Coordinates of C-alpha atoms in Angstrom, one line a residue:
M28 CA 0.0 0.0 0.0
P29 CA 1.3 3.5 -0.8
G30 CA 2.5 5.5 2.1
P31 CA 1.2 8.9 3.1
G32 CA 1.8 11.4 0.3
E33 CA 2.6 8.9 -2.4
K34 CA -0.6 9.5 -4.3
N35 CA 0.7 12.8 -5.5
N36 CA 1.7 12.6 -9.1
H37 CA 3.8 15.8 -9.3
P38 CA 7.4 15.9 -8.0
V39 CA 8.5 18.9 -6.1
R40 CA 11.3 20.8 -7.8
R41 CA 13.4 23.6 -6.2
G42 CA 11.3 26.7 -6.5
Q43 CA 8.1 24.7 -7.5
K44 CA 5.0 25.0 -5.4
P45 CA 4.0 21.7 -3.7
P46 CA 0.5 20.3 -3.9
S47 CA -2.0 22.3 -1.9
A48 CA -4.7 21.2 0.5
P49 CA -8.1 20.4 -0.9
E50 CA -10.2 23.3 -2.0
G51 CA -12.6 24.7 0.5
S52 CA -10.7 23.3 3.5
E53 CA -9.8 26.8 4.8
G54 CA -11.3 27.2 8.3
K55 CA -12.4 23.6 8.5
E56 CA -10.8 20.9 10.6
M57 CA -8.6 18.6 8.5
S58 CA -7.4 15.1 9.1
M59 CA -3.8 14.1 9.5
Q60 CA -4.2 12.1 6.2
E61 CA -5.1 15.3 4.3
L62 CA -2.0 17.1 5.6
Y63 CA 0.1 14.1 4.7
R64 CA -1.2 14.3 1.1
M65 CA 0.6 17.7 0.9
I66 CA 4.0 15.8 1.2
P67 CA 5.3 14.3 -2.0
G68 CA 6.7 10.8 -1.7
V69 CA 10.4 9.7 -1.8
D70 CA 10.3 8.6 -5.4
F71 CA 8.9 11.9 -6.6
F72 CA 11.7 13.8 -4.8
M73 CA 14.4 11.5 -6.1
G74 CA 13.2 12.2 -9.6
T75 CA 13.9 15.9 -9.5
P76 CA 17.0 17.2 -11.2
G77 CA 18.3 18.7 -7.9
M78 CA 18.1 15.5 -6.0
Q79 CA 19.6 13.5 -8.9
E80 CA 22.5 15.9 -8.9
L81 CA 22.9 15.3 -5.1
A82 CA 22.8 11.6 -5.6
G83 CA 25.6 11.8 -8.2
R84 CA 27.7 13.9 -5.9
Y85 CA 27.1 12.1 -2.6
G86 CA 25.7 8.7 -3.6
R87 CA 22.1 7.5 -3.7
G88 CA 22.2 5.8 -0.3
P89 CA 23.2 8.8 1.8
V90 CA 20.8 11.1 -0.1
L91 CA 17.9 8.6 0.5
E92 CA 18.8 8.4 4.2
K93 CA 18.8 12.2 4.6
L94 CA 15.6 12.6 2.5
R95 CA 13.6 10.1 4.6
R96 CA 14.7 11.9 7.8
E97 CA 13.5 15.2 6.4
L98 CA 10.1 13.7 5.3
E99 CA 9.7 12.1 8.7
K100 CA 10.2 15.5 10.3
L101 CA 7.4 16.9 8.1
R102 CA 5.1 14.0 9.0
R103 CA 5.7 14.6 12.7
E104 CA 5.0 18.3 12.2
A105 CA 1.8 17.4 10.4
A106 CA 0.8 15.2 13.3
A107 CA 1.5 18.0 15.8
L108 CA -0.6 20.4 13.7
T109 CA -3.6 18.1 13.6
G110 CA -3.6 18.0 17.3
R111 CA -4.1 21.8 17.6
K112 CA -7.9 22.0 17.0
E113 CA -8.0 25.7 17.6
I114 CA -5.6 26.3 14.6
L115 CA -7.2 23.8 12.2
T116 CA -10.7 25.1 12.8
G117 CA -9.6 28.7 12.6
E118 CA -10.6 29.5 16.1
G119 CA -7.2 30.7 17.2
E120 CA -5.1 33.7 16.1
E121 CA -3.1 31.5 13.7
S122 CA -5.5 30.4 11.0
F123 CA -5.0 27.2 9.0
P124 CA -4.4 28.9 5.7
R125 CA -1.4 30.7 7.2
L126 CA 0.0 27.6 8.7
R127 CA -0.7 25.6 5.5
E128 CA 1.4 28.2 3.6
Q129 CA 4.3 27.7 6.1
F130 CA 3.9 23.9 5.8
E131 CA 4.1 24.1 2.0
K132 CA 7.2 26.3 2.3
A133 CA 8.8 23.7 4.5
V134 CA 8.0 21.0 1.8
R135 CA 9.6 23.1 -0.9
A136 CA 12.7 23.5 1.3
V137 CA 13.2 19.7 1.6
P138 CA 15.9 19.4 -1.2
D139 CA 17.8 22.3 0.3
R140 CA 17.6 20.8 3.8
V141 CA 18.8 17.5 2.5
E142 CA 21.8 19.2 0.8
E143 CA 22.6 21.1 4.0
S144 CA 22.5 17.9 6.0
L145 CA 24.8 16.1 3.5
R146 CA 27.3 19.0 3.7
E147 CA 27.2 19.0 7.5
G148 CA 27.9 15.2 7.4
E149 CA 30.9 15.9 5.2
Q150 CA 32.6 18.2 7.6
G151 CA 34.9 15.4 9.0
R152 CA 36.2 14.4 5.5
L153 CA 39.7 15.5 4.5
R154 CA 39.4 18.7 2.4
R155 CA 41.9 21.1 1.0
V156 CA 41.9 24.4 2.9
I157 CA 43.6 27.8 2.6
N158 CA 45.9 28.4 5.5
A159 CA 45.8 32.1 6.2
T160 CA 47.2 31.8 9.8
G161 CA 50.8 32.5 8.8
T162 CA 51.9 29.4 10.7
V163 CA 53.9 27.5 8.0
L164 CA 54.0 24.1 9.8
H165 CA 50.5 24.2 11.2
T166 CA 50.1 20.9 13.0
N167 CA 46.2 20.9 12.7
L168 CA 46.5 21.6 9.0
G169 CA 48.9 18.8 8.1
R170 CA 52.2 20.5 8.9
A171 CA 54.5 20.7 5.9
P172 CA 52.5 21.3 2.7
L173 CA 53.3 19.3 -0.4
S174 CA 53.3 20.9 -3.9
E175 CA 51.6 19.5 -7.0
E176 CA 55.0 19.0 -8.6
L177 CA 56.2 16.8 -5.8
L178 CA 53.0 14.9 -5.7
K179 CA 53.1 14.3 -9.5
K180 CA 56.7 12.9 -9.2
A181 CA 55.7 10.6 -6.4
A182 CA 52.6 9.5 -8.3
E183 CA 54.8 8.3 -11.1
K184 CA 56.3 5.8 -8.6
L185 CA 53.0 4.9 -7.0
T186 CA 50.9 4.2 -10.2
G187 CA 50.6 0.5 -10.3
Y188 CA 53.1 -1.7 -8.6
L189 CA 56.5 -0.7 -7.2
N190 CA 59.6 -2.3 -5.8
L191 CA 58.8 -1.4 -2.2
E192 CA 60.4 -4.5 -0.8
Y193 CA 62.0 -6.1 -3.8
D194 CA 65.6 -6.2 -5.1
L195 CA 65.4 -5.6 -8.9
E196 CA 69.2 -6.4 -9.2
E197 CA 69.0 -9.8 -7.5
G198 CA 65.5 -10.7 -8.4
R199 CA 64.4 -11.5 -4.8
R200 CA 62.9 -9.9 -1.7
G201 CA 64.9 -6.9 -0.5
E202 CA 64.9 -4.5 2.4
R203 CA 61.9 -2.2 2.6
C204 CA 62.9 1.4 1.8
G205 CA 66.6 0.4 1.4
Y206 CA 67.2 3.1 -1.2
L207 CA 65.5 5.7 0.9
E208 CA 67.7 4.9 3.9
K209 CA 70.8 5.2 1.7
Q210 CA 69.6 8.6 0.6
L211 CA 69.3 9.8 4.2
A212 CA 72.8 8.4 5.0
R213 CA 74.3 10.3 2.0
L214 CA 72.6 13.6 2.8
T215 CA 73.5 13.5 6.5
G216 CA 76.8 11.7 6.7
A217 CA 75.3 9.0 8.9
Q218 CA 76.4 5.3 8.7
S219 CA 72.8 4.1 8.4
A220 CA 69.1 5.0 8.8
V221 CA 65.7 3.6 9.7
V222 CA 62.4 5.2 8.8
V223 CA 59.2 4.7 10.8
N224 CA 55.8 6.4 10.7
N225 CA 56.5 9.4 13.0
N226 CA 59.1 10.7 15.4
A227 CA 57.2 9.6 18.5
A228 CA 57.4 6.0 17.1
A229 CA 61.1 6.6 16.4
V230 CA 61.9 7.5 20.0
L231 CA 59.7 4.7 21.4
L232 CA 61.3 2.1 19.1
T233 CA 64.8 3.3 19.9
L234 CA 64.2 3.0 23.6
S235 CA 62.5 -0.4 23.3
A236 CA 65.3 -1.8 21.2
L237 CA 68.3 -0.4 23.2
A238 CA 67.2 0.4 26.8
A239 CA 64.4 -2.0 27.8
G240 CA 64.8 -2.8 31.5
K241 CA 67.6 -0.3 31.9
E242 CA 67.9 3.3 32.9
V243 CA 67.7 6.2 30.5
V244 CA 69.5 9.3 31.7
V245 CA 67.8 12.6 30.9
S246 CA 68.2 16.2 32.0
R247 CA 65.2 17.5 34.0
G248 CA 65.2 20.5 31.7
E249 CA 64.6 18.3 28.7
L250 CA 61.6 16.3 30.0
V251 CA 59.3 17.9 27.5
E252 CA 55.7 17.5 26.4
I253 CA 54.8 17.9 22.7
G254 CA 51.4 17.9 21.1
G255 CA 48.7 15.4 22.1
K256 CA 50.1 15.0 25.6
F257 CA 53.1 13.1 24.3
R258 CA 55.5 13.3 27.2
I259 CA 59.1 12.1 27.3
P260 CA 58.8 10.4 30.7
D261 CA 55.7 8.5 29.5
V262 CA 57.5 7.3 26.4
I263 CA 60.5 6.1 28.4
T264 CA 58.2 4.1 30.6
Q265 CA 56.3 2.7 27.7
G266 CA 59.5 1.6 26.1
G267 CA 60.2 -0.6 29.1
A268 CA 63.0 1.6 30.4
V269 CA 63.5 3.4 33.7
L270 CA 63.8 7.2 33.8
R271 CA 66.8 8.6 35.6
E272 CA 66.5 12.4 35.9
V273 CA 69.7 14.5 36.3
G274 CA 70.3 18.2 37.0
T275 CA 67.6 20.8 37.6
T276 CA 65.0 22.4 35.4
N277 CA 67.3 25.3 34.4
K278 CA 70.8 23.9 34.9
T279 CA 72.4 20.6 34.1
R280 CA 76.1 20.0 34.1
L281 CA 78.4 17.3 32.7
E282 CA 79.1 15.9 36.1
D283 CA 75.3 15.4 36.7
Y284 CA 75.4 12.9 33.8
Q285 CA 78.6 11.3 35.0
N286 CA 77.3 10.8 38.5
A287 CA 74.2 9.1 37.2
L288 CA 76.0 6.4 35.1
G289 CA 76.2 2.9 36.4
E290 CA 75.7 -0.8 35.5
E291 CA 72.0 -0.2 34.9
T292 CA 72.5 2.7 32.4
G293 CA 71.1 1.9 29.0
L294 CA 71.7 5.2 27.2
V295 CA 71.7 8.9 27.6
L296 CA 68.8 10.8 25.9
K297 CA 69.2 14.4 24.8
V298 CA 66.0 16.2 23.8
H299 CA 66.4 19.3 21.6
A300 CA 64.2 22.2 22.6
S301 CA 62.5 22.4 19.2
N302 CA 59.1 23.5 20.5
F303 CA 60.0 25.7 23.5
S304 CA 62.8 27.9 24.7
M305 CA 64.3 28.5 28.1
Q306 CA 66.0 31.8 28.9
G307 CA 67.8 33.5 31.8
F308 CA 69.9 31.6 34.4
T309 CA 70.3 28.4 32.3
Q310 CA 73.0 25.8 31.5
S311 CA 72.9 22.6 29.4
V312 CA 75.5 20.2 28.1
P313 CA 76.3 20.2 24.4
A314 CA 75.8 16.8 22.7
K315 CA 79.5 16.6 21.7
E316 CA 80.5 16.6 25.4
L317 CA 78.1 13.7 26.1
T318 CA 79.6 11.4 23.5
G319 CA 82.5 10.4 25.7
L320 CA 80.4 8.9 28.6
G321 CA 80.8 5.3 27.4
V322 CA 77.1 4.7 26.8
P323 CA 75.1 5.4 23.6
L324 CA 73.9 9.0 23.2
V325 CA 70.5 9.3 21.5
W326 CA 69.6 12.8 20.4
D327 CA 66.0 13.6 19.7
L328 CA 66.1 16.6 17.4
G329 CA 62.3 16.8 17.1
S330 CA 62.1 19.0 14.0
G331 CA 65.2 18.0 12.0
V332 CA 66.4 20.4 9.2
L333 CA 68.6 19.5 6.3
A334 CA 69.0 23.0 4.8
D335 CA 70.9 26.0 6.2
L336 CA 68.1 28.2 7.4
E337 CA 70.4 31.3 7.5
K338 CA 70.4 31.2 3.7
L339 CA 66.6 31.8 4.0
G340 CA 67.0 34.8 6.3
L341 CA 66.4 32.9 9.5
R342 CA 68.5 32.3 12.5
H343 CA 70.7 29.3 12.6
E344 CA 69.1 26.0 13.6
I345 CA 71.4 23.0 14.1
T346 CA 71.2 20.8 11.0
V347 CA 71.0 17.0 11.0
R348 CA 74.4 16.8 9.4
E349 CA 75.8 18.9 12.2
A350 CA 74.1 16.7 14.8
V351 CA 75.7 13.6 13.1
A352 CA 79.1 15.3 13.1
S353 CA 78.8 15.9 16.9
G354 CA 79.3 12.2 17.5
A355 CA 75.9 11.3 18.8
D356 CA 75.3 7.6 18.3
L357 CA 71.7 8.0 17.1
I358 CA 69.6 11.0 16.0
C359 CA 65.8 11.0 15.7
F360 CA 63.6 13.7 13.9
S361 CA 60.4 14.3 12.0
G362 CA 59.9 14.1 8.2
D363 CA 57.0 16.6 8.0
K364 CA 58.4 19.6 9.8
L365 CA 61.4 21.6 8.6
L366 CA 62.5 18.8 6.3
G367 CA 59.3 19.5 4.4
G368 CA 58.1 16.0 3.6
P369 CA 55.3 13.6 4.7
Q370 CA 54.8 12.5 8.2
A371 CA 57.7 10.1 9.1
G372 CA 60.1 9.4 11.9
I373 CA 63.8 9.2 10.9
I374 CA 66.4 7.4 13.0
L375 CA 70.0 7.6 11.8
G376 CA 73.5 7.0 13.1
K377 CA 75.7 4.0 13.8
K378 CA 74.9 0.9 11.8
E379 CA 75.3 -1.4 14.7
L380 CA 72.5 0.4 16.6
T381 CA 70.2 0.9 13.6
D382 CA 70.5 -2.9 12.8
R383 CA 69.3 -3.7 16.3
I384 CA 66.4 -1.3 15.9
R385 CA 65.4 -2.8 12.6
R386 CA 65.3 -6.3 14.0
H387 CA 63.1 -5.3 16.9
P388 CA 59.5 -6.8 16.8
L389 CA 58.0 -3.3 17.2
M390 CA 59.6 -2.3 13.9
R391 CA 56.9 -4.0 11.8
A392 CA 54.2 -2.2 13.7
V393 CA 55.6 1.3 13.0
R394 CA 57.1 0.9 9.5
I395 CA 56.1 3.2 6.7
G396 CA 54.0 2.2 3.7
K397 CA 54.5 2.9 0.0
L398 CA 52.8 6.3 0.0
T399 CA 55.1 7.7 2.7
A400 CA 58.2 6.0 1.1
A401 CA 57.5 7.5 -2.3
L402 CA 56.8 11.0 -1.0
L403 CA 59.8 11.1 1.3
E404 CA 62.1 9.7 -1.4
T405 CA 60.8 12.4 -3.8
V406 CA 61.4 15.2 -1.3
L407 CA 65.0 14.0 -0.5
E408 CA 65.7 13.9 -4.3
E409 CA 65.2 17.7 -4.3
Y410 CA 67.8 18.0 -1.5
E411 CA 70.2 15.9 -3.5
R412 CA 70.0 18.4 -6.3
G413 CA 71.4 21.1 -3.9
E414 CA 70.1 23.3 -1.1
E415 CA 69.2 26.2 -3.5
N416 CA 67.0 23.8 -5.5
A417 CA 65.4 22.4 -2.3
A418 CA 64.6 26.0 -1.1
S419 CA 62.7 26.7 -4.2
K420 CA 61.0 23.3 -4.7
I421 CA 60.0 22.3 -1.2
P422 CA 57.0 24.4 -0.1
A423 CA 57.8 24.6 3.6
L424 CA 61.3 26.1 2.9
R425 CA 59.9 28.4 0.1
L426 CA 57.2 29.8 2.4
L427 CA 59.6 30.4 5.3
G428 CA 62.1 32.1 2.9
E429 CA 59.7 34.5 1.1
E430 CA 60.6 38.1 1.5
A431 CA 58.3 40.6 3.2
G432 CA 58.2 42.8 0.1
E433 CA 56.7 40.0 -2.0
L434 CA 54.1 39.3 0.7
R435 CA 53.1 43.0 0.8
R436 CA 52.5 42.9 -2.9
R437 CA 50.4 39.8 -2.5
A438 CA 48.4 41.3 0.3
K439 CA 47.6 44.3 -1.9
R440 CA 46.5 42.0 -4.7
L441 CA 44.3 40.1 -2.4
A442 CA 42.6 43.3 -1.3
A443 CA 42.1 44.4 -4.9
L444 CA 40.7 41.0 -5.9
T445 CA 38.3 41.0 -3.0
V446 CA 37.0 44.5 -3.9
K447 CA 36.5 43.2 -7.5
A448 CA 34.7 40.1 -6.3
A449 CA 32.5 42.2 -4.0
G450 CA 31.8 44.7 -6.7
N451 CA 30.6 42.1 -9.1
E452 CA 27.6 41.5 -6.8
G453 CA 26.7 45.2 -6.9
K454 CA 25.8 45.3 -3.2
W455 CA 28.3 47.6 -1.5
K456 CA 29.7 51.1 -1.9
Q457 CA 33.5 50.9 -2.1
T458 CA 36.3 53.4 -1.5
E459 CA 40.0 52.9 -1.9
E460 CA 43.0 54.6 -0.4
K461 CA 46.6 53.9 -1.3
D462 CA 49.3 55.1 1.0
G463 CA 52.8 54.0 0.1
E464 CA 53.0 50.3 0.6
G465 CA 49.6 50.1 2.2
F466 CA 46.1 49.6 0.8
C467 CA 42.8 50.5 2.5
C468 CA 39.3 50.1 1.4
R469 CA 35.7 49.9 2.7
I470 CA 33.3 47.2 1.7
G471 CA 30.0 47.9 3.4
N472 CA 30.7 48.0 7.2
W473 CA 34.0 46.2 6.8
Q474 CA 37.4 47.8 6.4
L475 CA 40.2 46.0 4.6
E476 CA 43.7 47.1 5.3
T477 CA 47.1 45.7 4.5
G478 CA 50.0 46.0 6.9
P479 CA 53.0 44.2 8.4
C480 CA 52.8 41.1 10.6
L481 CA 54.9 38.4 12.2
S482 CA 54.6 34.8 11.1
L483 CA 55.7 31.6 12.9
A484 CA 57.3 28.4 11.7
G485 CA 55.0 26.3 14.0
G486 CA 54.8 22.5 14.2
G487 CA 57.2 22.4 17.2
A488 CA 60.0 24.1 15.3
L489 CA 62.0 27.4 15.7
P490 CA 60.1 28.5 18.9
E491 CA 62.1 31.7 19.3
Q492 CA 61.8 32.9 15.8
T493 CA 59.2 35.1 14.1
V494 CA 59.4 36.0 10.4
E495 CA 58.4 39.5 9.1
G496 CA 55.6 39.3 6.6
A497 CA 52.4 41.0 5.5
A498 CA 48.7 40.5 6.2
L499 CA 45.3 41.7 5.1
T500 CA 43.3 42.8 8.2
V501 CA 39.5 43.0 8.2
S502 CA 37.8 45.2 10.8
W503 CA 34.2 45.8 11.5
M504 CA 33.4 49.6 11.3
G505 CA 29.6 49.4 11.8
P506 CA 27.4 49.4 14.9
H507 CA 27.5 46.5 17.5
P508 CA 31.1 45.3 16.8
G509 CA 31.0 42.6 19.4
G510 CA 31.5 39.1 17.8
A511 CA 31.7 40.5 14.3
A512 CA 35.2 39.2 13.7
G513 CA 34.2 35.8 15.1
R514 CA 31.2 35.6 12.7
L515 CA 33.5 36.5 9.7
Q516 CA 36.0 33.9 10.8
E517 CA 33.3 31.3 10.9
E518 CA 31.9 32.2 7.5
L519 CA 35.4 31.9 6.0
R520 CA 35.9 28.5 7.7
K521 CA 32.6 27.1 6.4
N522 CA 33.0 28.3 2.8
R523 CA 31.7 25.5 0.6
N524 CA 34.2 25.9 -2.2
M525 CA 37.4 26.4 -0.3
P526 CA 37.4 26.7 3.6
V527 CA 39.7 29.5 4.8
I528 CA 41.4 29.2 8.2
A529 CA 42.2 32.7 9.6
C530 CA 43.1 34.2 13.0
V531 CA 41.2 36.8 15.1
E532 CA 43.2 39.4 16.9
K533 CA 41.6 42.3 18.9
N534 CA 38.2 41.7 17.2
R535 CA 39.9 41.8 13.7
V536 CA 40.3 39.0 11.2
R537 CA 43.9 38.7 10.1
L538 CA 44.8 36.9 6.8
D539 CA 48.6 36.3 6.9
L540 CA 49.9 36.0 3.3
R541 CA 53.0 34.0 4.2
T542 CA 51.0 30.8 4.0
V543 CA 48.8 31.8 1.0
T544 CA 50.2 31.0 -2.4
E545 CA 49.8 33.2 -5.5
E546 CA 47.5 30.6 -7.0
E547 CA 45.2 30.6 -4.0
L548 CA 44.6 34.4 -4.1
P549 CA 41.5 34.3 -6.4
L550 CA 39.9 31.5 -4.3
L551 CA 40.6 33.4 -1.1
A552 CA 39.2 36.7 -2.5
E553 CA 36.0 34.9 -3.6
A554 CA 35.6 33.3 -0.2
L555 CA 36.3 36.6 1.6
A556 CA 33.9 38.6 -0.5
A557 CA 31.1 36.0 0.1
A558 CA 31.9 36.1 3.9
L559 CA 31.8 39.9 4.0
S560 CA 28.4 39.9 2.2
E561 CA 27.0 37.3 4.6
T562 CA 28.1 39.1 7.7
D563 CA 27.5 42.7 6.6
E564 CA 23.9 42.8 7.9
G565 CA 22.9 45.1 5.1
G566 CA 25.1 48.1 6.3
D567 CA 26.5 50.5 3.8
A568 CA 29.7 52.3 4.0
P569 CA 29.3 56.0 5.1

């Protein structure tokens, strides 16, 4: 038997009026069944072009699920209305004709509500976003960005099968990522290397393989916590080792390490301050001085860098090659921070120790797959062509090294593109002012202004360094300013075509151009113009 509403022979299309109630029913009590007949059935909705387009985009199953939920809501609403006799008989202030009109409007809105529900359900999916925060290695946005050129080169290796664990020369099974590990050894001067899925796994695997059941000596000033509550003391315990703290929070001397050594010592762990800085009355022991203690020295660099950052206009940060030259037995660092590659944990150093690590049972649980291997190998190939090449081809290095003058030009272009995008809609009055390097304009109640700003490396790297850049700042100039910047930030973030992640400072939205590429400017301008329109509340510039 057909369900309620399925006798209607006319599908509802967007903008089309749904079937009306029977003639002459105004002011008369209607049954629930008569209200139900105002609701088209599932098949009729699914036959409309709009719903077919949604089915092609999201899949028929998810669209049907959302549609049935929306229709069920309408049926519940119909049931609630039939229970209000004073409305249906016209005895109350709200007559049935008025409520019927509202009900018909709700029916017409079903396709739009289905689409909105599908979009909301999509929020958790991975999507490309525009990073306008100025934080180059933004942990929540994937850390080091990868260029289309790098991805294409990696895709050539990944299309079809590849020799991930096969020796083409010998025609038999080989070492997984053997070539990748040789690349790392060549670039850093290390004897050998091991690659796992992230630096946390690198530290855990190293401790499990070399110090299980033994003491790990660490300075109290280096017992750090990084993102996600990842704490060095917890990792040491999880690796089956015993933490032996030496020194104090702000001062640790060589004799503190020497006095802690004994038969139970497994290794000394030095943790580089890559995500924090300590200033004032402090003292620490350089890695080179710890190499003569007679036990393995493991140095966790956190964010390892292969390039000389001074050539990019930044302060010096110890490179992996310099760390290897210090004499440390093993060095661990990330692949997706200052190196500029995919997420990976890299362990390199003495072959005797890396062989022990490679044989540990935990190694299989944390090894990398073909996607990471191909991407990391491709990034390292750019380093093999020279630091200057790497600085231009690896996005993280290129973004960090861009000069402030170029970013000022980009900020002005973004403002101009936004004015153009806003003007195309013909909604707002616009004025422009150019003062030297600056650019200022009004779009409705919003003021756009370019100016200097300071960017960060982020991602647990270079904690003491800021980089001079340029930003486009958007300020609310109309009445009731409270929360205006937050609303604009939300509109940018929820943009359907290209979400934009921006910062709010002192009730102003700041779009830092250091992390916005030239190719992204038109997309960002369109998103910003749409967000300004949505949040302007109809105000006009004075």
